[in-house]
């Protein structure tokens, strides 16, 4: 039974994602995403489940940055979790008396319209996680009147629901990934995603275009691209890519090898089945057969068999 670290305490969306990804796993709650990934790196846990992006807020930058530095980790699975938020409070609290709200920063962004409409005078304070906020609000004498968290967190910590489904959109989805230390990759399924971090060798005109060309000429479809600061001063960035396909696919392997040739450093973060099950469309001339046939043709030409 694997032991998986996650952003705790009990009742976070990340815990729900972990339970769906690996119902049999032993769960190790951690105080933040960095601590969960650290547990996976040091061996305190066999792996970790962390949020990577949200359909409203975009990238979870802590996760992206953690993947880029330190001991390498590999993504082995992903999950898309619909997220719905509730306003939770101690029994007998009235919404009109809610003046201090505690929740995770991602929830603040996703419930902005509700907060400005229903709680215009409330102070909203950032918590380590939505469940940590619910746990804190449940304590007698807590400085907070309400938490924004999953309904299940309210049930867990004995809170009542003052309002449900308070997200700006009811179809919000967060993408979670399971990561572990380097290990054999999941086999290709025909519906796979690959994640990479790329550092430039040097800053020059067309550097981004050069990277994109490695994907485009081989018919590899990108699904996410982000630039993140390296920390070495203003204007210094590294790049995060998600794209369709598996490193075992010839076109994907060649694109990654091309990046390795022209960029400073390529950190491979894994090839794993897509949660949405979308089949990779293979453009003409970019199948494994097409790459194999072209390599054989080149070998014949090089041997003078023209
Ligand atoms: O606080 C939680 O419950 C989490 O699991 C974290 C997190 C996030 O980091 O985006 C996960 C899903 C929601 O988008 C809000 C918060």
PDB file of C-alpha atoms and ligand atoms in Angstrom:
ATOM      1  CA  UNK A   1       0.000   0.000   0.000  1.00  0.00           C
ATOM      2  CA  UNK A   2       1.725   3.251  -1.082  1.00  0.00           C
ATOM      3  CA  UNK A   3       1.986   6.144   1.341  1.00  0.00           C
ATOM      4  CA  UNK A   4       1.084   9.404  -0.393  1.00  0.00           C
ATOM      5  CA  UNK A   5       1.718  12.898   0.971  1.00  0.00           C
ATOM      6  CA  UNK A   6      -0.795  15.681   0.299  1.00  0.00           C
ATOM      7  CA  UNK A   7      -1.858  19.189   1.311  1.00  0.00           C
ATOM      8  CA  UNK A   8      -3.792  18.619   4.518  1.00  0.00           C
ATOM      9  CA  UNK A   9      -5.390  18.533   6.947  1.00  0.00           C
ATOM     10  CA  UNK A  10      -8.270  16.122   6.276  1.00  0.00           C
ATOM     11  CA  UNK A  11     -10.977  17.589   4.056  1.00  0.00           C
ATOM     12  CA  UNK A  12      -8.925  19.413   1.387  1.00  0.00           C
ATOM     13  CA  UNK A  13      -9.719  19.119  -2.287  1.00  0.00           C
ATOM     14  CA  UNK A  14      -6.291  17.541  -2.634  1.00  0.00           C
ATOM     15  CA  UNK A  15      -7.337  14.762  -0.244  1.00  0.00           C
ATOM     16  CA  UNK A  16     -10.423  14.132  -2.387  1.00  0.00           C
ATOM     17  CA  UNK A  17      -8.175  13.946  -5.473  1.00  0.00           C
ATOM     18  CA  UNK A  18      -5.811  11.523  -3.693  1.00  0.00           C
ATOM     19  CA  UNK A  19      -8.697   9.258  -2.656  1.00  0.00           C
ATOM     20  CA  UNK A  20      -9.905   9.129  -6.266  1.00  0.00           C
ATOM     21  CA  UNK A  21      -6.418   8.541  -7.705  1.00  0.00           C
ATOM     22  CA  UNK A  22      -5.447   5.842  -5.226  1.00  0.00           C
ATOM     23  CA  UNK A  23      -8.252   4.728  -2.868  1.00  0.00           C
ATOM     24  CA  UNK A  24      -6.003   2.164  -1.140  1.00  0.00           C
ATOM     25  CA  UNK A  25      -3.126   4.553  -0.384  1.00  0.00           C
ATOM     26  CA  UNK A  26      -2.098   5.489   3.128  1.00  0.00           C
ATOM     27  CA  UNK A  27      -2.510   9.281   3.430  1.00  0.00           C
ATOM     28  CA  UNK A  28       0.140  11.593   4.904  1.00  0.00           C
ATOM     29  CA  UNK A  29      -1.287  15.116   5.415  1.00  0.00           C
ATOM     30  CA  UNK A  30       1.275  17.934   5.074  1.00  0.00           C
ATOM     31  CA  UNK A  31       1.158  21.656   5.897  1.00  0.00           C
ATOM     32  CA  UNK A  32       1.758  22.846   2.323  1.00  0.00           C
ATOM     33  CA  UNK A  33       2.563  21.699  -1.229  1.00  0.00           C
ATOM     34  CA  UNK A  34       6.319  22.061  -0.711  1.00  0.00           C
ATOM     35  CA  UNK A  35       6.221  19.834   2.390  1.00  0.00           C
ATOM     36  CA  UNK A  36       4.205  17.184   0.502  1.00  0.00           C
ATOM     37  CA  UNK A  37       6.719  17.157  -2.377  1.00  0.00           C
ATOM     38  CA  UNK A  38       9.594  17.108   0.084  1.00  0.00           C
ATOM     39  CA  UNK A  39       8.125  14.010   1.762  1.00  0.00           C
ATOM     40  CA  UNK A  40       8.094  12.325  -1.648  1.00  0.00           C
ATOM     41  CA  UNK A  41      11.676  13.420  -2.346  1.00  0.00           C
ATOM     42  CA  UNK A  42      13.134  12.271   0.972  1.00  0.00           C
ATOM     43  CA  UNK A  43      11.284   8.941   1.066  1.00  0.00           C
ATOM     44  CA  UNK A  44       9.017   9.824   4.017  1.00  0.00           C
ATOM     45  CA  UNK A  45       6.286   9.072   1.476  1.00  0.00           C
ATOM     46  CA  UNK A  46       6.244   6.962  -1.705  1.00  0.00           C
ATOM     47  CA  UNK A  47       4.813   9.902  -3.617  1.00  0.00           C
ATOM     48  CA  UNK A  48       2.585  12.949  -3.360  1.00  0.00           C
ATOM     49  CA  UNK A  49      -0.621  14.349  -4.839  1.00  0.00           C
ATOM     50  CA  UNK A  50      -0.538  18.096  -5.605  1.00  0.00           C
ATOM     51  CA  UNK A  51      -2.673  20.628  -7.524  1.00  0.00           C
ATOM     52  CA  UNK A  52      -1.089  21.801 -10.791  1.00  0.00           C
ATOM     53  CA  UNK A  53      -3.637  24.106 -12.465  1.00  0.00           C
ATOM     54  CA  UNK A  54      -7.153  25.418 -12.119  1.00  0.00           C
ATOM     55  CA  UNK A  55      -9.632  26.297 -14.865  1.00  0.00           C
ATOM     56  CA  UNK A  56     -10.174  29.806 -13.397  1.00  0.00           C
ATOM     57  CA  UNK A  57      -6.927  30.695 -11.689  1.00  0.00           C
ATOM     58  CA  UNK A  58      -4.514  28.984 -14.074  1.00  0.00           C
ATOM     59  CA  UNK A  59      -1.224  27.525 -12.885  1.00  0.00           C
ATOM     60  CA  UNK A  60      -0.540  26.697  -9.231  1.00  0.00           C
ATOM     61  CA  UNK A  61       2.824  28.406  -9.289  1.00  0.00           C
ATOM     62  CA  UNK A  62       4.200  26.787  -6.114  1.00  0.00           C
ATOM     63  CA  UNK A  63       3.795  23.393  -7.748  1.00  0.00           C
ATOM     64  CA  UNK A  64       5.364  24.515 -11.051  1.00  0.00           C
ATOM     65  CA  UNK A  65       8.354  26.025  -9.267  1.00  0.00           C
ATOM     66  CA  UNK A  66       8.850  23.022  -6.963  1.00  0.00           C
ATOM     67  CA  UNK A  67       8.996  20.738 -10.020  1.00  0.00           C
ATOM     68  CA  UNK A  68      11.746  22.840 -11.586  1.00  0.00           C
ATOM     69  CA  UNK A  69      14.278  22.688  -8.746  1.00  0.00           C
ATOM     70  CA  UNK A  70      15.686  20.118  -6.325  1.00  0.00           C
ATOM     71  CA  UNK A  71      15.663  16.351  -6.617  1.00  0.00           C
ATOM     72  CA  UNK A  72      13.749  15.276  -9.743  1.00  0.00           C
ATOM     73  CA  UNK A  73      10.190  13.976  -9.478  1.00  0.00           C
ATOM     74  CA  UNK A  74       8.069  12.181 -12.083  1.00  0.00           C
ATOM     75  CA  UNK A  75       4.335  12.653 -12.676  1.00  0.00           C
ATOM     76  CA  UNK A  76       2.656   9.247 -12.977  1.00  0.00           C
ATOM     77  CA  UNK A  77      -1.058  10.170 -13.100  1.00  0.00           C
ATOM     78  CA  UNK A  78      -3.410  13.148 -13.350  1.00  0.00           C
ATOM     79  CA  UNK A  79      -6.983  13.807 -12.235  1.00  0.00           C
ATOM     80  CA  UNK A  80      -9.515  16.540 -13.042  1.00  0.00           C
ATOM     81  CA  UNK A  81     -11.588  17.361  -9.961  1.00  0.00           C
ATOM     82  CA  UNK A  82     -14.678  19.604 -10.108  1.00  0.00           C
ATOM     83  CA  UNK A  83     -14.344  22.044  -7.186  1.00  0.00           C
ATOM     84  CA  UNK A  84     -17.355  23.546  -5.423  1.00  0.00           C
ATOM     85  CA  UNK A  85     -17.014  25.828  -2.428  1.00  0.00           C
ATOM     86  CA  UNK A  86     -19.263  26.437   0.568  1.00  0.00           C
ATOM     87  CA  UNK A  87     -19.296  29.215   3.171  1.00  0.00           C
ATOM     88  CA  UNK A  88     -18.970  27.352   6.476  1.00  0.00           C
ATOM     89  CA  UNK A  89     -19.355  28.617  10.023  1.00  0.00           C
ATOM     90  CA  UNK A  90     -19.896  27.507  13.617  1.00  0.00           C
ATOM     91  CA  UNK A  91     -23.540  26.626  14.322  1.00  0.00           C
ATOM     92  CA  UNK A  92     -25.745  29.677  15.049  1.00  0.00           C
ATOM     93  CA  UNK A  93     -23.617  32.065  12.960  1.00  0.00           C
ATOM     94  CA  UNK A  94     -25.651  34.335  10.680  1.00  0.00           C
ATOM     95  CA  UNK A  95     -24.220  35.409   7.351  1.00  0.00           C
ATOM     96  CA  UNK A  96     -24.888  39.059   8.253  1.00  0.00           C
ATOM     97  CA  UNK A  97     -22.401  38.688  11.141  1.00  0.00           C
ATOM     98  CA  UNK A  98     -19.577  37.246   9.057  1.00  0.00           C
ATOM     99  CA  UNK A  99     -16.804  39.860   9.152  1.00  0.00           C
ATOM    100  CA  UNK A 100     -13.636  37.735   8.987  1.00  0.00           C
ATOM    101  CA  UNK A 101     -13.326  34.910   6.463  1.00  0.00           C
ATOM    102  CA  UNK A 102     -10.482  32.399   6.281  1.00  0.00           C
ATOM    103  CA  UNK A 103      -9.630  30.316   3.200  1.00  0.00           C
ATOM    104  CA  UNK A 104      -6.932  29.224   0.721  1.00  0.00           C
ATOM    105  CA  UNK A 105      -5.849  31.967  -1.755  1.00  0.00           C
ATOM    106  CA  UNK A 106      -7.076  29.821  -4.694  1.00  0.00           C
ATOM    107  CA  UNK A 107     -10.564  29.828  -3.178  1.00  0.00           C
ATOM    108  CA  UNK A 108     -10.483  33.615  -2.749  1.00  0.00           C
ATOM    109  CA  UNK A 109      -9.848  33.993  -6.498  1.00  0.00           C
ATOM    110  CA  UNK A 110     -12.523  31.465  -7.420  1.00  0.00           C
ATOM    111  CA  UNK A 111     -15.234  32.990  -5.151  1.00  0.00           C
ATOM    112  CA  UNK A 112     -14.490  36.663  -5.887  1.00  0.00           C
ATOM    113  CA  UNK A 113     -18.003  37.566  -7.110  1.00  0.00           C
ATOM    114  CA  UNK A 114     -19.737  35.944  -4.102  1.00  0.00           C
ATOM    115  CA  UNK A 115     -17.382  37.641  -1.648  1.00  0.00           C
ATOM    116  CA  UNK A 116     -17.904  41.114  -3.121  1.00  0.00           C
ATOM    117  CA  UNK A 117     -21.688  40.618  -3.455  1.00  0.00           C
ATOM    118  CA  UNK A 118     -22.527  38.891  -0.149  1.00  0.00           C
ATOM    119  CA  UNK A 119     -19.596  39.824   2.124  1.00  0.00           C
ATOM    120  CA  UNK A 120     -18.559  43.288   0.888  1.00  0.00           C
ATOM    121  CA  UNK A 121     -17.251  44.412   4.285  1.00  0.00           C
ATOM    122  CA  UNK A 122     -15.566  41.161   5.285  1.00  0.00           C
ATOM    123  CA  UNK A 123     -11.806  40.822   5.623  1.00  0.00           C
ATOM    124  CA  UNK A 124     -10.650  37.677   3.814  1.00  0.00           C
ATOM    125  CA  UNK A 125      -7.461  36.111   5.140  1.00  0.00           C
ATOM    126  CA  UNK A 126      -5.265  33.554   3.349  1.00  0.00           C
ATOM    127  CA  UNK A 127      -5.072  30.079   4.948  1.00  0.00           C
ATOM    128  CA  UNK A 128      -2.644  27.215   4.214  1.00  0.00           C
ATOM    129  CA  UNK A 129      -5.556  25.174   2.750  1.00  0.00           C
ATOM    130  CA  UNK A 130      -9.353  25.252   2.649  1.00  0.00           C
ATOM    131  CA  UNK A 131      -9.558  22.445   5.239  1.00  0.00           C
ATOM    132  CA  UNK A 132      -7.028  24.192   7.514  1.00  0.00           C
ATOM    133  CA  UNK A 133      -9.386  27.189   7.382  1.00  0.00           C
ATOM    134  CA  UNK A 134     -12.415  25.038   8.286  1.00  0.00           C
ATOM    135  CA  UNK A 135     -10.482  23.413  11.131  1.00  0.00           C
ATOM    136  CA  UNK A 136      -9.433  26.821  12.508  1.00  0.00           C
ATOM    137  CA  UNK A 137     -12.986  28.242  12.297  1.00  0.00           C
ATOM    138  CA  UNK A 138     -14.301  25.226  14.220  1.00  0.00           C
ATOM    139  CA  UNK A 139     -12.180  26.137  17.262  1.00  0.00           C
ATOM    140  CA  UNK A 140     -14.015  28.049  19.999  1.00  0.00           C
ATOM    141  CA  UNK A 141     -12.452  31.508  20.186  1.00  0.00           C
ATOM    142  CA  UNK A 142     -11.253  31.459  16.566  1.00  0.00           C
ATOM    143  CA  UNK A 143     -10.694  35.013  15.243  1.00  0.00           C
ATOM    144  CA  UNK A 144     -12.545  34.002  12.048  1.00  0.00           C
ATOM    145  CA  UNK A 145     -16.340  33.878  11.579  1.00  0.00           C
ATOM    146  CA  UNK A 146     -16.400  31.625   8.515  1.00  0.00           C
ATOM    147  CA  UNK A 147     -14.297  29.486   6.188  1.00  0.00           C
ATOM    148  CA  UNK A 148     -14.599  28.858   2.473  1.00  0.00           C
ATOM    149  CA  UNK A 149     -13.975  25.162   1.862  1.00  0.00           C
ATOM    150  CA  UNK A 150     -15.476  21.973   0.475  1.00  0.00           C
ATOM    151  CA  UNK A 151     -18.800  20.944   2.027  1.00  0.00           C
ATOM    152  CA  UNK A 152     -17.109  17.736   3.241  1.00  0.00           C
ATOM    153  CA  UNK A 153     -14.621  19.814   5.272  1.00  0.00           C
ATOM    154  CA  UNK A 154     -17.578  21.455   7.024  1.00  0.00           C
ATOM    155  CA  UNK A 155     -19.026  18.065   7.899  1.00  0.00           C
ATOM    156  CA  UNK A 156     -15.629  16.891   9.121  1.00  0.00           C
ATOM    157  CA  UNK A 157     -15.054  19.890  11.432  1.00  0.00           C
ATOM    158  CA  UNK A 158     -18.648  20.297  12.649  1.00  0.00           C
ATOM    159  CA  UNK A 159     -19.457  23.501  10.741  1.00  0.00           C
ATOM    160  CA  UNK A 160     -22.761  24.488   9.155  1.00  0.00           C
ATOM    161  CA  UNK A 161     -23.177  25.610   5.568  1.00  0.00           C
ATOM    162  CA  UNK A 162     -24.246  29.273   5.295  1.00  0.00           C
ATOM    163  CA  UNK A 163     -24.122  29.185   1.487  1.00  0.00           C
ATOM    164  CA  UNK A 164     -23.302  26.469  -1.041  1.00  0.00           C
ATOM    165  CA  UNK A 165     -21.783  26.436  -4.541  1.00  0.00           C
ATOM    166  CA  UNK A 166     -20.381  29.963  -4.084  1.00  0.00           C
ATOM    167  CA  UNK A 167     -17.693  29.734  -6.787  1.00  0.00           C
ATOM    168  CA  UNK A 168     -17.930  32.297  -9.596  1.00  0.00           C
ATOM    169  CA  UNK A 169     -18.506  29.393 -11.968  1.00  0.00           C
ATOM    170  CA  UNK A 170     -20.136  26.074 -11.111  1.00  0.00           C
ATOM    171  CA  UNK A 171     -18.005  24.178 -13.660  1.00  0.00           C
ATOM    172  CA  UNK A 172     -14.593  24.968 -12.136  1.00  0.00           C
ATOM    173  CA  UNK A 173     -12.063  22.151 -12.339  1.00  0.00           C
ATOM    174  CA  UNK A 174      -8.670  21.703 -10.674  1.00  0.00           C
ATOM    175  CA  UNK A 175      -6.087  19.424 -12.233  1.00  0.00           C
ATOM    176  CA  UNK A 176      -4.101  17.317  -9.742  1.00  0.00           C
ATOM    177  CA  UNK A 177      -1.084  15.116 -10.384  1.00  0.00           C
ATOM    178  CA  UNK A 178       0.437  12.187  -8.528  1.00  0.00           C
ATOM    179  CA  UNK A 179       4.244  12.330  -8.427  1.00  0.00           C
ATOM    180  CA  UNK A 180       6.976  10.028  -7.227  1.00  0.00           C
ATOM    181  CA  UNK A 181      10.733   9.618  -7.293  1.00  0.00           C
ATOM    182  CA  UNK A 182      12.224   8.528 -10.677  1.00  0.00           C
ATOM    183  CA  UNK A 183      10.719   5.157 -11.698  1.00  0.00           C
ATOM    184  CA  UNK A 184       9.657   3.296 -14.870  1.00  0.00           C
ATOM    185  CA  UNK A 185       7.115   5.346 -16.839  1.00  0.00           C
ATOM    186  CA  UNK A 186       3.458   4.371 -17.302  1.00  0.00           C
ATOM    187  CA  UNK A 187       3.068   2.627 -20.709  1.00  0.00           C
ATOM    188  CA  UNK A 188       1.738   4.709 -23.631  1.00  0.00           C
ATOM    189  CA  UNK A 189      -2.057   4.511 -24.028  1.00  0.00           C
ATOM    190  CA  UNK A 190      -2.697   6.671 -27.122  1.00  0.00           C
ATOM    191  CA  UNK A 191      -4.212   9.291 -24.786  1.00  0.00           C
ATOM    192  CA  UNK A 192      -1.158  10.592 -22.930  1.00  0.00           C
ATOM    193  CA  UNK A 193       0.298  13.862 -21.752  1.00  0.00           C
ATOM    194  CA  UNK A 194       3.945  14.807 -21.236  1.00  0.00           C
ATOM    195  CA  UNK A 195       5.265  17.558 -18.952  1.00  0.00           C
ATOM    196  CA  UNK A 196       8.648  19.300 -19.274  1.00  0.00           C
ATOM    197  CA  UNK A 197      10.589  22.180 -17.760  1.00  0.00           C
ATOM    198  CA  UNK A 198      13.006  23.924 -20.131  1.00  0.00           C
ATOM    199  CA  UNK A 199      15.763  26.410 -19.277  1.00  0.00           C
ATOM    200  CA  UNK A 200      17.256  28.535 -22.071  1.00  0.00           C
ATOM    201  CA  UNK A 201      20.976  28.220 -22.863  1.00  0.00           C
ATOM    202  CA  UNK A 202      21.072  31.995 -23.415  1.00  0.00           C
ATOM    203  CA  UNK A 203      18.640  34.816 -24.082  1.00  0.00           C
ATOM    204  CA  UNK A 204      18.500  35.697 -27.798  1.00  0.00           C
ATOM    205  CA  UNK A 205      15.921  36.774 -30.398  1.00  0.00           C
ATOM    206  CA  UNK A 206      13.715  33.837 -31.364  1.00  0.00           C
ATOM    207  CA  UNK A 207      14.627  31.626 -28.369  1.00  0.00           C
ATOM    208  CA  UNK A 208      10.951  30.913 -27.630  1.00  0.00           C
ATOM    209  CA  UNK A 209      10.225  30.349 -31.310  1.00  0.00           C
ATOM    210  CA  UNK A 210      13.100  27.832 -31.486  1.00  0.00           C
ATOM    211  CA  UNK A 211      11.530  25.830 -28.651  1.00  0.00           C
ATOM    212  CA  UNK A 212       8.065  25.951 -30.183  1.00  0.00           C
ATOM    213  CA  UNK A 213       9.469  24.890 -33.560  1.00  0.00           C
ATOM    214  CA  UNK A 214      10.741  21.619 -32.043  1.00  0.00           C
ATOM    215  CA  UNK A 215       7.103  20.770 -31.230  1.00  0.00           C
ATOM    216  CA  UNK A 216       5.454  22.237 -34.302  1.00  0.00           C
ATOM    217  CA  UNK A 217       7.558  20.546 -37.008  1.00  0.00           C
ATOM    218  CA  UNK A 218       6.845  17.140 -35.428  1.00  0.00           C
ATOM    219  CA  UNK A 219       3.093  17.686 -35.047  1.00  0.00           C
ATOM    220  CA  UNK A 220       3.155  17.771 -31.219  1.00  0.00           C
ATOM    221  CA  UNK A 221       0.172  19.695 -29.801  1.00  0.00           C
ATOM    222  CA  UNK A 222       0.860  21.824 -26.697  1.00  0.00           C
ATOM    223  CA  UNK A 223      -1.827  21.895 -23.973  1.00  0.00           C
ATOM    224  CA  UNK A 224      -0.177  24.373 -21.564  1.00  0.00           C
ATOM    225  CA  UNK A 225       2.809  26.726 -21.624  1.00  0.00           C
ATOM    226  CA  UNK A 226       3.925  28.990 -18.790  1.00  0.00           C
ATOM    227  CA  UNK A 227       6.958  31.134 -18.208  1.00  0.00           C
ATOM    228  CA  UNK A 228       8.236  31.328 -14.632  1.00  0.00           C
ATOM    229  CA  UNK A 229      10.959  33.578 -13.241  1.00  0.00           C
ATOM    230  CA  UNK A 230      14.280  31.833 -12.593  1.00  0.00           C
ATOM    231  CA  UNK A 231      14.888  34.194  -9.639  1.00  0.00           C
ATOM    232  CA  UNK A 232      18.089  35.528 -11.262  1.00  0.00           C
ATOM    233  CA  UNK A 233      16.724  39.059 -11.796  1.00  0.00           C
ATOM    234  CA  UNK A 234      14.062  40.710 -13.914  1.00  0.00           C
ATOM    235  CA  UNK A 235      13.603  39.237 -17.397  1.00  0.00           C
ATOM    236  CA  UNK A 236      15.035  35.775 -16.620  1.00  0.00           C
ATOM    237  CA  UNK A 237      12.508  33.003 -17.208  1.00  0.00           C
ATOM    238  CA  UNK A 238      12.241  29.253 -17.600  1.00  0.00           C
ATOM    239  CA  UNK A 239       9.375  27.478 -19.362  1.00  0.00           C
ATOM    240  CA  UNK A 240       6.871  24.831 -18.385  1.00  0.00           C
ATOM    241  CA  UNK A 241       5.205  22.743 -21.106  1.00  0.00           C
ATOM    242  CA  UNK A 242       2.383  20.191 -21.209  1.00  0.00           C
ATOM    243  CA  UNK A 243       1.736  18.524 -24.531  1.00  0.00           C
ATOM    244  CA  UNK A 244      -0.075  15.592 -26.106  1.00  0.00           C
ATOM    245  CA  UNK A 245       1.702  12.258 -26.472  1.00  0.00           C
ATOM    246  CA  UNK A 246       4.190  10.013 -24.663  1.00  0.00           C
ATOM    247  CA  UNK A 247       7.993  10.183 -24.713  1.00  0.00           C
ATOM    248  CA  UNK A 248       7.889   6.683 -26.222  1.00  0.00           C
ATOM    249  CA  UNK A 249       6.187   8.195 -29.326  1.00  0.00           C
ATOM    250  CA  UNK A 250       8.792   8.932 -32.007  1.00  0.00           C
ATOM    251  CA  UNK A 251       7.568  12.513 -32.653  1.00  0.00           C
ATOM    252  CA  UNK A 252       7.559  13.341 -28.904  1.00  0.00           C
ATOM    253  CA  UNK A 253      10.952  11.739 -28.285  1.00  0.00           C
ATOM    254  CA  UNK A 254      12.465  13.653 -31.217  1.00  0.00           C
ATOM    255  CA  UNK A 255      10.947  16.945 -30.049  1.00  0.00           C
ATOM    256  CA  UNK A 256      12.397  16.456 -26.549  1.00  0.00           C
ATOM    257  CA  UNK A 257      15.783  15.446 -27.989  1.00  0.00           C
ATOM    258  CA  UNK A 258      15.639  18.589 -30.178  1.00  0.00           C
ATOM    259  CA  UNK A 259      15.017  20.756 -27.106  1.00  0.00           C
ATOM    260  CA  UNK A 260      17.917  19.025 -25.367  1.00  0.00           C
ATOM    261  CA  UNK A 261      20.154  20.002 -28.302  1.00  0.00           C
ATOM    262  CA  UNK A 262      19.160  23.688 -28.487  1.00  0.00           C
ATOM    263  CA  UNK A 263      18.281  24.603 -24.897  1.00  0.00           C
ATOM    264  CA  UNK A 264      20.276  24.906 -21.679  1.00  0.00           C
ATOM    265  CA  UNK A 265      18.533  22.219 -19.629  1.00  0.00           C
ATOM    266  CA  UNK A 266      15.487  20.032 -20.165  1.00  0.00           C
ATOM    267  CA  UNK A 267      13.883  18.479 -17.102  1.00  0.00           C
ATOM    268  CA  UNK A 268      11.516  15.642 -18.032  1.00  0.00           C
ATOM    269  CA  UNK A 269       8.580  15.507 -15.595  1.00  0.00           C
ATOM    270  CA  UNK A 270       6.774  12.470 -16.975  1.00  0.00           C
ATOM    271  CA  UNK A 271       4.484  10.924 -19.601  1.00  0.00           C
ATOM    272  CA  UNK A 272       1.198   9.651 -18.170  1.00  0.00           C
ATOM    273  CA  UNK A 273      -2.405   8.909 -19.226  1.00  0.00           C
ATOM    274  CA  UNK A 274      -4.647  11.948 -19.758  1.00  0.00           C
ATOM    275  CA  UNK A 275      -7.501  12.279 -17.294  1.00  0.00           C
ATOM    276  CA  UNK A 276      -9.929  13.426 -20.008  1.00  0.00           C
ATOM    277  CA  UNK A 277      -9.202  10.378 -22.170  1.00  0.00           C
ATOM    278  CA  UNK A 278      -8.839  12.492 -25.343  1.00  0.00           C
ATOM    279  CA  UNK A 279      -7.055  10.472 -28.047  1.00  0.00           C
ATOM    280  CA  UNK A 280      -3.948  12.108 -29.518  1.00  0.00           C
ATOM    281  CA  UNK A 281      -4.549  13.143 -33.135  1.00  0.00           C
ATOM    282  CA  UNK A 282      -1.560  12.135 -35.261  1.00  0.00           C
ATOM    283  CA  UNK A 283      -0.938  14.433 -38.216  1.00  0.00           C
ATOM    284  CA  UNK A 284       0.211  13.062 -41.538  1.00  0.00           C
ATOM    285  CA  UNK A 285       3.922  12.206 -41.527  1.00  0.00           C
ATOM    286  CA  UNK A 286       4.304  12.202 -37.707  1.00  0.00           C
ATOM    287  CA  UNK A 287       3.352   8.610 -36.762  1.00  0.00           C
ATOM    288  CA  UNK A 288       5.958   6.164 -35.400  1.00  0.00           C
ATOM    289  CA  UNK A 289       5.746   4.335 -38.750  1.00  0.00           C
ATOM    290  CA  UNK A 290       6.453   7.549 -40.673  1.00  0.00           C
ATOM    291  CA  UNK A 291       9.512   8.313 -38.485  1.00  0.00           C
ATOM    292  CA  UNK A 292      10.734   4.684 -38.839  1.00  0.00           C
ATOM    293  CA  UNK A 293      10.298   4.671 -42.608  1.00  0.00           C
ATOM    294  CA  UNK A 294      12.106   8.029 -42.922  1.00  0.00           C
ATOM    295  CA  UNK A 295      15.038   6.726 -40.820  1.00  0.00           C
ATOM    296  CA  UNK A 296      15.303   3.612 -43.024  1.00  0.00           C
ATOM    297  CA  UNK A 297      15.168   5.757 -46.161  1.00  0.00           C
ATOM    298  CA  UNK A 298      17.948   7.984 -44.810  1.00  0.00           C
ATOM    299  CA  UNK A 299      20.098   4.944 -43.991  1.00  0.00           C
ATOM    300  CA  UNK A 300      19.671   3.676 -47.574  1.00  0.00           C
ATOM    301  CA  UNK A 301      20.599   7.089 -49.026  1.00  0.00           C
ATOM    302  CA  UNK A 302      23.634   7.300 -46.732  1.00  0.00           C
ATOM    303  CA  UNK A 303      24.681   3.887 -47.972  1.00  0.00           C
ATOM    304  CA  UNK A 304      24.611   5.227 -51.511  1.00  0.00           C
ATOM    305  CA  UNK A 305      21.443   3.336 -52.478  1.00  0.00           C
ATOM    306  CA  UNK A 306      19.989   6.309 -54.301  1.00  0.00           C
TER     307      UNK A 306
HETATM  308  O1  LIG B   1      -7.053  24.005  -0.117  1.00  0.00           O
HETATM  309  C1  LIG B   1      -7.407  22.953  -0.668  1.00  0.00           C
HETATM  310  O2  LIG B   1      -8.404  22.312  -0.347  1.00  0.00           O
HETATM  311  C2  LIG B   1      -6.582  22.438  -1.768  1.00  0.00           C
HETATM  312  O3  LIG B   1      -6.606  21.257  -2.004  1.00  0.00           O
HETATM  313  C3  LIG B   1      -5.762  23.414  -2.601  1.00  0.00           C
HETATM  314  C4  LIG B   1      -6.512  23.997  -3.766  1.00  0.00           C
HETATM  315  C5  LIG B   1      -5.505  24.744  -4.729  1.00  0.00           C
HETATM  316  O4  LIG B   1      -4.336  24.872  -4.426  1.00  0.00           O
HETATM  317  O5  LIG B   1      -5.961  25.196  -5.803  1.00  0.00           O
HETATM  318  C6  LIG B   1      -7.139  22.930  -4.553  1.00  0.00           C
HETATM  319  C7  LIG B   1      -8.316  23.085  -5.215  1.00  0.00           C
HETATM  320  C8  LIG B   1      -9.058  24.372  -5.193  1.00  0.00           C
HETATM  321  O6  LIG B   1      -8.764  24.987  -6.451  1.00  0.00           O
HETATM  322  C9  LIG B   1      -8.630  25.247  -4.068  1.00  0.00           C
HETATM  323  C10 LIG B   1      -7.499  25.004  -3.343  1.00  0.00           C
END
